[in-house]
Amino acid sequence: MEAIKWQVNHLPKSAQDNLEIMSVAEAKKARAFHQSFPQYAETPLTALPELAKFWGLGHVFVKDESYRFGLNAFKVLGGAYSMVKYVAQQLGKDVLDLPYDVLTSKELQAQLGDVTFFTATDGNHGRGVAWAARQLGQKAVVFMPKGTTQSRLEHIQREGATVTIEALNYDDCVRKAVAEAAKVKNGVVVQDTAWEGYEEVPSWIMQGYGTMALEAGEQLVKEQVMPTHIFVQAGVGSLAGAVTGYFRNLYKEAPQQPKIIVVEAQAADCLYQGAVAGDGKPRIVGGDLQTIMAGLACGEPNTISWEILRNHADVFVSAPDWVAQWGMRISAAPLKGDTSIISGESGAAPLGTVAAIMTCPEYEELKEALGLDGQSQVLCFSTEGDTDPIRYKDIVWYGK
């Protein structure tokens, strides 16, 4: 069995840490926009007290995004918010002047004209973009990497988008989306990874993810808990950067801030590789990026998030597929008294990582480095439900 790899963050600090992108005020603005949608409801923060007791931890909480907007994943938060920010920019308005009923009105659509939103996706992001485009009465074109399952494609098709599975990996699909958008009048790329010259939209997407982090922070206050450890997954790093940035801002006056543990799929561990290299420069992982964690199969980091993570993350973890599988099964079949969570392959990676650290002797050094003990208050993010129902059943029901 492949081993979990990990690296304590010893990266040199950079002058620009991008924390202002994820200020509490920006997250509140994003949440106010999301609240204007009739589909909005705060997703659960599920406490697992029996599991915490079993592992010897103070608390374990999981933010369950399988309920988000009926789309089974968190991604729509970023896609929808970046699209309204684009519309606001084009019309010279503030995003708060464009709640759902205004944004979806025929008057605004006539004022904006026809726009085609292009994106590359493993499934969840593209579904969110397609859904938001449909709400706006606009078109979406989605490119999916090789190895994508038919069910993920069909989810996006049902939202009215033009979608194809390409003979390319994720990062090459991003390049294709950029190239195709350039050929179309009013073609707009909505991608949650950033590179030089393309940083505005990704920063908006990250701010959209702030709604999830803000909700979790408020829910923890109701539980009278401040997290000591936050485990968050990363593909390009946009979510991890958003969560890290938000909680660093939220707790900036606290005497001790939560430790941030970033979890990647081992087949696409570009952030971990950057941490190992230790020079502060991001690293790229190429190839087919074969992993069941489709949402994390991204080999080129978001440059905005990288600055946040190199300055503020505590540990980078490179997780083999069995970690996600374990997390899925623990979530689905909890200890008596705890609540079951439907967590997909990318969603379950953080909880699976905690399971390995707390129960496998070979990770005792990591456990000690993180200071995980009976006083620890652990927060994990489950970013998706069973977005690939067949694979979910294969893993959880049939043990594949």
Short mmCIF file of C-alpha atoms in Angstrom, two decimals:
data_model
loop_
_atom_site.label_atom_id
_atom_site.label_comp_id
_atom_site.label_asym_id
_atom_site.label_seq_id
_atom_site.Cartn_x
_atom_site.Cartn_y
_atom_site.Cartn_z
CA MET A 1 0.00 0.00 0.00
CA GLU A 2 1.33 3.42 -0.96
CA ALA A 3 2.28 5.62 1.96
CA ILE A 4 1.00 9.06 2.78
CA LYS A 5 3.71 11.67 2.24
CA TRP A 6 3.86 14.92 4.15
CA GLN A 7 5.93 18.05 4.41
CA VAL A 8 5.95 20.67 7.16
CA ASN A 9 5.90 24.13 5.60
CA HIS A 10 9.37 25.65 5.72
CA LEU A 11 8.89 27.74 2.58
CA PRO A 12 10.34 31.27 2.57
CA LYS A 13 7.64 33.87 3.13
CA SER A 14 6.71 36.09 0.21
CA ALA A 15 5.99 39.81 0.47
CA GLN A 16 2.55 39.37 -1.14
CA ASP A 17 0.36 36.90 0.74
CA ASN A 18 -3.02 37.72 -0.95
CA LEU A 19 -4.90 37.48 2.34
CA GLU A 20 -6.89 40.61 1.51
CA ILE A 21 -8.69 38.66 -1.22
CA MET A 22 -10.25 36.47 1.46
CA SER A 23 -11.15 39.10 4.04
CA VAL A 24 -14.17 38.53 6.26
CA ALA A 25 -15.88 41.48 4.54
CA GLU A 26 -15.42 39.89 1.09
CA ALA A 27 -16.81 36.57 2.33
CA LYS A 28 -19.85 38.36 3.76
CA LYS A 29 -20.45 40.05 0.40
CA ALA A 30 -20.30 36.69 -1.38
CA ARG A 31 -22.66 35.11 1.16
CA ALA A 32 -25.15 37.97 0.77
CA PHE A 33 -25.24 37.28 -2.98
CA HIS A 34 -25.68 33.53 -2.50
CA GLN A 35 -28.45 34.14 0.04
CA SER A 36 -30.46 35.92 -2.66
CA PHE A 37 -30.90 32.62 -4.53
CA PRO A 38 -34.13 30.76 -3.77
CA GLN A 39 -32.05 27.54 -3.66
CA TYR A 40 -29.80 28.86 -0.89
CA ALA A 41 -29.63 27.04 2.43
CA GLU A 42 -26.72 26.81 4.85
CA THR A 43 -25.10 23.39 4.52
CA PRO A 44 -24.69 21.26 7.67
CA LEU A 45 -21.68 21.28 9.95
CA THR A 46 -21.87 17.71 11.19
CA ALA A 47 -20.38 16.85 14.57
CA LEU A 48 -18.95 13.34 14.99
CA PRO A 49 -18.53 13.05 18.78
CA GLU A 50 -18.24 9.27 18.90
CA LEU A 51 -15.58 9.28 16.20
CA ALA A 52 -13.68 12.02 18.03
CA LYS A 53 -13.79 9.93 21.22
CA PHE A 54 -12.64 6.82 19.34
CA TRP A 55 -9.69 8.69 17.84
CA GLY A 56 -8.80 10.48 21.08
CA LEU A 57 -9.66 13.96 19.81
CA GLY A 58 -11.69 16.73 21.41
CA HIS A 59 -14.11 17.26 18.52
CA VAL A 60 -14.40 16.32 14.84
CA PHE A 61 -16.62 18.44 12.61
CA VAL A 62 -17.32 17.94 8.89
CA LYS A 63 -18.75 20.70 6.70
CA ASP A 64 -21.05 18.71 4.39
CA GLU A 65 -21.34 20.31 0.94
CA SER A 66 -23.43 17.51 -0.57
CA TYR A 67 -26.48 19.71 0.10
CA ARG A 68 -25.27 22.82 -1.75
CA PHE A 69 -27.94 24.26 -4.09
CA GLY A 70 -29.11 20.73 -4.92
CA LEU A 71 -25.92 20.25 -6.96
CA ASN A 72 -24.15 17.85 -4.58
CA ALA A 73 -20.93 19.91 -4.37
CA PHE A 74 -19.53 23.27 -3.25
CA LYS A 75 -18.17 24.38 -6.62
CA VAL A 76 -21.23 26.38 -7.69
CA LEU A 77 -20.39 28.93 -4.98
CA GLY A 78 -17.31 30.07 -6.86
CA GLY A 79 -18.63 29.71 -10.38
CA ALA A 80 -21.83 31.67 -9.74
CA TYR A 81 -20.08 34.42 -7.77
CA SER A 82 -17.36 34.94 -10.37
CA MET A 83 -20.02 35.18 -13.08
CA VAL A 84 -22.02 37.84 -11.22
CA LYS A 85 -18.78 39.74 -10.56
CA TYR A 86 -18.11 39.65 -14.32
CA VAL A 87 -21.63 40.91 -15.07
CA ALA A 88 -21.28 43.66 -12.46
CA GLN A 89 -17.97 44.75 -13.98
CA GLN A 90 -19.43 44.86 -17.49
CA LEU A 91 -22.42 46.94 -16.36
CA GLY A 92 -20.54 49.20 -13.96
CA LYS A 93 -22.48 47.96 -10.94
CA ASP A 94 -21.67 46.56 -7.52
CA VAL A 95 -22.30 42.86 -7.05
CA LEU A 96 -24.71 43.63 -4.21
CA ASP A 97 -26.87 45.51 -6.72
CA LEU A 98 -27.35 42.24 -8.62
CA PRO A 99 -29.25 39.78 -6.43
CA TYR A 100 -30.78 36.70 -8.03
CA ASP A 101 -34.06 38.31 -9.13
CA VAL A 102 -32.24 41.18 -10.85
CA LEU A 103 -29.48 39.01 -12.28
CA THR A 104 -31.95 36.62 -13.90
CA SER A 105 -34.31 39.28 -15.24
CA LYS A 106 -34.95 39.72 -18.98
CA GLU A 107 -34.08 43.40 -18.62
CA LEU A 108 -30.58 42.63 -17.39
CA GLN A 109 -30.07 39.91 -20.00
CA ALA A 110 -30.99 42.39 -22.73
CA GLN A 111 -28.60 44.95 -21.25
CA LEU A 112 -25.74 42.45 -21.01
CA GLY A 113 -26.23 40.74 -24.36
CA ASP A 114 -25.15 37.21 -25.21
CA VAL A 115 -22.19 35.76 -23.28
CA THR A 116 -20.68 32.28 -23.58
CA PHE A 117 -18.90 30.97 -20.50
CA PHE A 118 -16.08 28.48 -21.14
CA THR A 119 -14.50 26.20 -18.55
CA ALA A 120 -12.57 22.98 -18.01
CA THR A 121 -13.69 20.62 -15.28
CA ASP A 122 -13.61 17.16 -13.74
CA GLY A 123 -17.35 17.59 -13.17
CA ASN A 124 -18.35 19.68 -10.15
CA HIS A 125 -17.02 23.07 -11.29
CA GLY A 126 -18.43 22.62 -14.78
CA ARG A 127 -21.81 21.63 -13.42
CA GLY A 128 -21.84 24.75 -11.26
CA VAL A 129 -20.86 27.01 -14.17
CA ALA A 130 -23.47 25.39 -16.44
CA TRP A 131 -26.15 25.77 -13.75
CA ALA A 132 -25.29 29.43 -13.16
CA ALA A 133 -25.18 30.16 -16.91
CA ARG A 134 -28.66 28.66 -17.27
CA GLN A 135 -29.94 30.86 -14.45
CA LEU A 136 -28.54 33.87 -16.34
CA GLY A 137 -30.03 32.76 -19.65
CA GLN A 138 -26.53 32.40 -21.13
CA LYS A 139 -24.53 29.61 -22.78
CA ALA A 140 -21.81 27.42 -21.26
CA VAL A 141 -19.18 25.30 -23.01
CA VAL A 142 -17.41 22.70 -20.89
CA PHE A 143 -14.33 20.58 -21.64
CA MET A 144 -13.71 17.50 -19.49
CA PRO A 145 -10.43 15.54 -19.20
CA LYS A 146 -9.90 11.97 -20.36
CA GLY A 147 -11.03 9.40 -17.86
CA THR A 148 -14.11 11.44 -16.93
CA THR A 149 -17.10 9.18 -16.26
CA GLN A 150 -20.27 9.39 -18.33
CA SER A 151 -22.38 10.23 -15.27
CA ARG A 152 -20.36 13.39 -14.62
CA LEU A 153 -20.80 14.47 -18.24
CA GLU A 154 -24.54 13.83 -18.10
CA HIS A 155 -24.93 15.95 -14.97
CA ILE A 156 -23.52 18.92 -16.90
CA GLN A 157 -25.55 18.19 -20.03
CA ARG A 158 -28.72 18.33 -17.95
CA GLU A 159 -27.86 21.93 -17.09
CA GLY A 160 -27.97 22.82 -20.79
CA ALA A 161 -24.25 23.19 -21.48
CA THR A 162 -22.29 22.03 -24.51
CA VAL A 163 -19.91 19.47 -22.99
CA THR A 164 -17.27 17.09 -24.36
CA ILE A 165 -14.73 14.66 -22.92
CA GLU A 166 -11.34 15.43 -24.48
CA ALA A 167 -8.28 13.22 -24.97
CA LEU A 168 -6.41 15.63 -22.68
CA ASN A 169 -5.58 15.93 -18.99
CA TYR A 170 -7.21 18.63 -16.86
CA ASP A 171 -4.56 21.28 -17.35
CA ASP A 172 -4.60 20.85 -21.12
CA CYS A 173 -8.40 21.14 -21.05
CA VAL A 174 -7.93 24.51 -19.33
CA ARG A 175 -5.69 25.62 -22.21
CA LYS A 176 -8.31 24.44 -24.70
CA ALA A 177 -11.04 26.42 -22.92
CA VAL A 178 -8.90 29.56 -23.10
CA ALA A 179 -8.18 29.03 -26.80
CA GLU A 180 -11.82 28.37 -27.71
CA ALA A 181 -13.14 31.32 -25.70
CA ALA A 182 -10.81 33.61 -27.66
CA LYS A 183 -12.56 32.61 -30.90
CA VAL A 184 -16.05 33.60 -29.71
CA LYS A 185 -17.55 37.06 -29.33
CA ASN A 186 -18.09 37.68 -25.60
CA GLY A 187 -16.42 34.39 -24.71
CA VAL A 188 -15.47 34.38 -21.02
CA VAL A 189 -13.23 31.84 -19.28
CA VAL A 190 -14.47 30.86 -15.80
CA GLN A 191 -11.60 28.86 -14.32
CA ASP A 192 -10.59 28.44 -10.70
CA THR A 193 -6.91 28.22 -11.47
CA ALA A 194 -4.81 31.35 -12.01
CA TRP A 195 -1.76 32.16 -14.09
CA GLU A 196 0.04 35.33 -15.09
CA GLY A 197 -2.48 37.53 -16.88
CA TYR A 198 -5.48 35.55 -15.59
CA GLU A 199 -5.97 36.28 -11.92
CA GLU A 200 -9.12 38.38 -11.55
CA VAL A 201 -11.73 35.67 -12.23
CA PRO A 202 -9.94 33.05 -10.07
CA SER A 203 -9.84 35.54 -7.18
CA TRP A 204 -13.61 36.03 -7.56
CA ILE A 205 -14.12 32.27 -7.54
CA MET A 206 -12.11 31.99 -4.33
CA GLN A 207 -14.22 34.72 -2.75
CA GLY A 208 -17.31 32.73 -3.70
CA TYR A 209 -15.90 29.77 -1.79
CA GLY A 210 -15.71 32.12 1.18
CA THR A 211 -19.44 31.55 1.77
CA MET A 212 -18.69 27.97 2.80
CA ALA A 213 -15.85 29.00 5.11
CA LEU A 214 -17.91 31.79 6.65
CA GLU A 215 -20.81 29.43 7.33
CA ALA A 216 -18.45 26.94 8.97
CA GLY A 217 -16.92 29.64 11.15
CA GLU A 218 -20.34 30.83 12.33
CA GLN A 219 -21.52 27.28 12.96
CA LEU A 220 -18.45 26.61 15.10
CA VAL A 221 -19.23 29.69 17.19
CA LYS A 222 -22.67 28.19 17.91
CA GLU A 223 -20.86 25.02 19.02
CA GLN A 224 -18.62 27.22 21.21
CA VAL A 225 -15.58 25.81 19.45
CA MET A 226 -12.57 27.41 17.80
CA PRO A 227 -10.82 24.92 15.52
CA THR A 228 -7.26 23.97 16.34
CA HIS A 229 -6.78 22.00 13.09
CA ILE A 230 -8.38 22.51 9.67
CA PHE A 231 -7.96 19.79 7.03
CA VAL A 232 -8.82 20.97 3.52
CA GLN A 233 -8.30 19.33 0.14
CA ALA A 234 -6.55 20.88 -2.85
CA GLY A 235 -6.53 20.42 -6.61
CA VAL A 236 -5.18 23.65 -8.08
CA GLY A 237 -5.41 25.03 -4.54
CA SER A 238 -8.22 27.58 -4.95
CA LEU A 239 -10.39 26.08 -2.22
CA ALA A 240 -7.45 25.49 0.10
CA GLY A 241 -6.25 29.06 -0.42
CA ALA A 242 -9.75 30.43 0.13
CA VAL A 243 -10.29 28.48 3.36
CA THR A 244 -6.80 29.26 4.64
CA GLY A 245 -7.12 32.94 3.79
CA TYR A 246 -10.55 33.28 5.38
CA PHE A 247 -9.66 31.59 8.67
CA ARG A 248 -6.35 33.44 8.94
CA ASN A 249 -8.32 36.69 8.64
CA LEU A 250 -11.13 35.51 10.95
CA TYR A 251 -8.75 34.53 13.75
CA LYS A 252 -6.03 37.12 13.17
CA GLU A 253 -6.43 38.46 16.73
CA ALA A 254 -6.50 35.00 18.33
CA PRO A 255 -3.51 34.09 20.52
CA GLN A 256 -3.11 30.84 18.58
CA GLN A 257 -4.36 30.27 15.05
CA PRO A 258 -5.62 26.93 13.72
CA LYS A 259 -3.11 24.69 11.99
CA ILE A 260 -3.95 24.31 8.30
CA ILE A 261 -3.32 20.92 6.70
CA VAL A 262 -3.62 20.83 2.90
CA VAL A 263 -4.48 17.39 1.45
CA GLU A 264 -3.80 16.52 -2.21
CA ALA A 265 -4.21 13.43 -4.36
CA GLN A 266 -0.78 11.83 -4.60
CA ALA A 267 -1.03 11.56 -8.39
CA ALA A 268 -1.40 15.35 -8.66
CA ASP A 269 0.43 16.70 -5.60
CA CYS A 270 1.81 19.92 -7.10
CA LEU A 271 1.53 21.92 -3.86
CA TYR A 272 3.26 19.19 -1.86
CA GLN A 273 6.02 19.07 -4.48
CA GLY A 274 6.45 22.82 -4.15
CA ALA A 275 6.71 22.48 -0.38
CA VAL A 276 9.32 19.71 -0.72
CA ALA A 277 11.37 21.78 -3.18
CA GLY A 278 11.44 24.49 -0.53
CA ASP A 279 12.43 27.46 -2.68
CA GLY A 280 9.04 29.17 -2.75
CA LYS A 281 8.41 28.52 -6.44
CA PRO A 282 5.33 26.51 -7.47
CA ARG A 283 5.82 23.10 -9.07
CA ILE A 284 3.87 21.39 -11.85
CA VAL A 285 2.93 17.70 -11.99
CA GLY A 286 2.31 16.39 -15.51
CA GLY A 287 1.00 13.20 -17.08
CA ASP A 288 -2.41 11.56 -16.89
CA LEU A 289 -2.91 12.27 -13.15
CA GLN A 290 -4.64 8.96 -12.50
CA THR A 291 -6.59 9.10 -9.24
CA ILE A 292 -10.13 8.39 -8.08
CA MET A 293 -10.11 11.92 -6.62
CA ALA A 294 -11.20 13.47 -9.92
CA GLY A 295 -11.81 16.86 -8.35
CA LEU A 296 -8.20 17.00 -7.15
CA ALA A 297 -6.56 15.74 -10.36
CA CYS A 298 -4.93 19.06 -11.21
CA GLY A 299 -1.20 19.37 -11.72
CA GLU A 300 -0.69 23.14 -12.05
CA PRO A 301 -1.29 25.31 -8.97
CA ASN A 302 -3.32 28.50 -8.81
CA THR A 303 -0.67 31.22 -8.45
CA ILE A 304 -2.88 33.37 -6.19
CA SER A 305 -3.57 30.49 -3.80
CA TRP A 306 0.05 29.40 -3.84
CA GLU A 307 1.06 32.72 -2.26
CA ILE A 308 -1.53 32.28 0.50
CA LEU A 309 -0.57 28.66 1.15
CA ARG A 310 3.21 29.13 1.10
CA ASN A 311 2.79 31.85 3.73
CA HIS A 312 0.04 30.38 5.88
CA ALA A 313 -0.42 26.60 5.49
CA ASP A 314 1.28 24.46 8.13
CA VAL A 315 1.57 21.02 6.51
CA PHE A 316 1.13 19.67 2.97
CA VAL A 317 -0.09 16.07 2.65
CA SER A 318 0.14 13.86 -0.44
CA ALA A 319 -2.58 11.19 -0.10
CA PRO A 320 -2.93 7.93 -2.07
CA ASP A 321 -6.38 6.85 -3.20
CA TRP A 322 -6.92 4.50 -0.25
CA VAL A 323 -7.05 7.53 2.04
CA ALA A 324 -10.08 8.91 0.21
CA GLN A 325 -11.71 5.46 0.09
CA TRP A 326 -11.29 5.08 3.84
CA GLY A 327 -12.74 8.53 4.44
CA MET A 328 -15.75 7.68 2.26
CA ARG A 329 -16.49 4.50 4.20
CA ILE A 330 -16.06 6.10 7.63
CA SER A 331 -18.37 8.95 6.58
CA ALA A 332 -21.02 6.61 5.23
CA ALA A 333 -20.95 4.12 8.13
CA PRO A 334 -20.14 6.09 11.29
CA LEU A 335 -20.02 4.90 14.87
CA LYS A 336 -23.38 4.49 16.59
CA GLY A 337 -24.69 7.88 17.63
CA ASP A 338 -22.90 9.82 14.88
CA THR A 339 -24.52 11.12 11.69
CA SER A 340 -23.84 9.50 8.32
CA ILE A 341 -22.34 11.73 5.61
CA ILE A 342 -22.41 10.96 1.89
CA SER A 343 -18.90 12.05 0.91
CA GLY A 344 -17.42 11.48 -2.54
CA GLU A 345 -13.85 10.66 -3.49
CA SER A 346 -12.52 14.23 -3.38
CA GLY A 347 -14.76 15.15 -0.47
CA ALA A 348 -13.56 12.42 1.86
CA ALA A 349 -9.80 12.96 1.53
CA PRO A 350 -9.46 15.19 4.63
CA LEU A 351 -11.36 12.85 6.97
CA GLY A 352 -9.46 9.85 5.58
CA THR A 353 -6.23 11.69 6.32
CA VAL A 354 -7.26 12.28 9.94
CA ALA A 355 -8.17 8.59 10.20
CA ALA A 356 -4.73 7.52 9.02
CA ILE A 357 -2.90 9.95 11.28
CA MET A 358 -4.86 8.93 14.38
CA THR A 359 -4.85 5.14 13.88
CA CYS A 360 -1.77 4.13 11.85
CA PRO A 361 1.49 3.87 13.86
CA GLU A 362 3.57 4.81 10.81
CA TYR A 363 2.12 8.34 10.95
CA GLU A 364 2.83 8.91 14.64
CA GLU A 365 5.50 11.47 13.73
CA LEU A 366 2.96 13.50 11.76
CA LYS A 367 0.47 13.23 14.60
CA GLU A 368 3.07 14.62 17.00
CA ALA A 369 4.12 17.35 14.56
CA LEU A 370 0.52 18.50 14.36
CA GLY A 371 -0.09 18.18 18.09
CA LEU A 372 -3.27 16.17 17.62
CA ASP A 373 -4.58 15.05 21.01
CA GLY A 374 -7.60 15.06 23.30
CA GLN A 375 -7.81 18.85 23.23
CA SER A 376 -7.83 19.12 19.43
CA GLN A 377 -10.85 20.62 17.68
CA VAL A 378 -10.72 19.29 14.10
CA LEU A 379 -12.60 20.76 11.13
CA CYS A 380 -12.76 18.89 7.80
CA PHE A 381 -14.44 19.91 4.57
CA SER A 382 -16.41 17.34 2.59
CA THR A 383 -16.67 19.18 -0.71
CA GLU A 384 -18.92 16.76 -2.60
CA GLY A 385 -21.45 13.99 -2.19
CA ASP A 386 -21.82 11.01 -4.51
CA THR A 387 -21.18 13.05 -7.66
CA ASP A 388 -20.24 9.79 -9.42
CA PRO A 389 -22.93 7.43 -8.02
CA ILE A 390 -21.59 4.25 -9.64
CA ARG A 391 -18.05 4.74 -8.35
CA TYR A 392 -19.40 5.76 -4.95
CA LYS A 393 -21.31 2.49 -4.60
CA ASP A 394 -18.35 0.49 -5.91
CA ILE A 395 -16.15 1.91 -3.15
CA VAL A 396 -18.57 2.14 -0.23
CA TRP A 397 -20.90 -0.78 -0.89
CA TYR A 398 -18.69 -3.25 -2.71
CA GLY A 399 -15.26 -2.43 -1.32
CA LYS A 400 -13.58 -1.86 -4.68
#
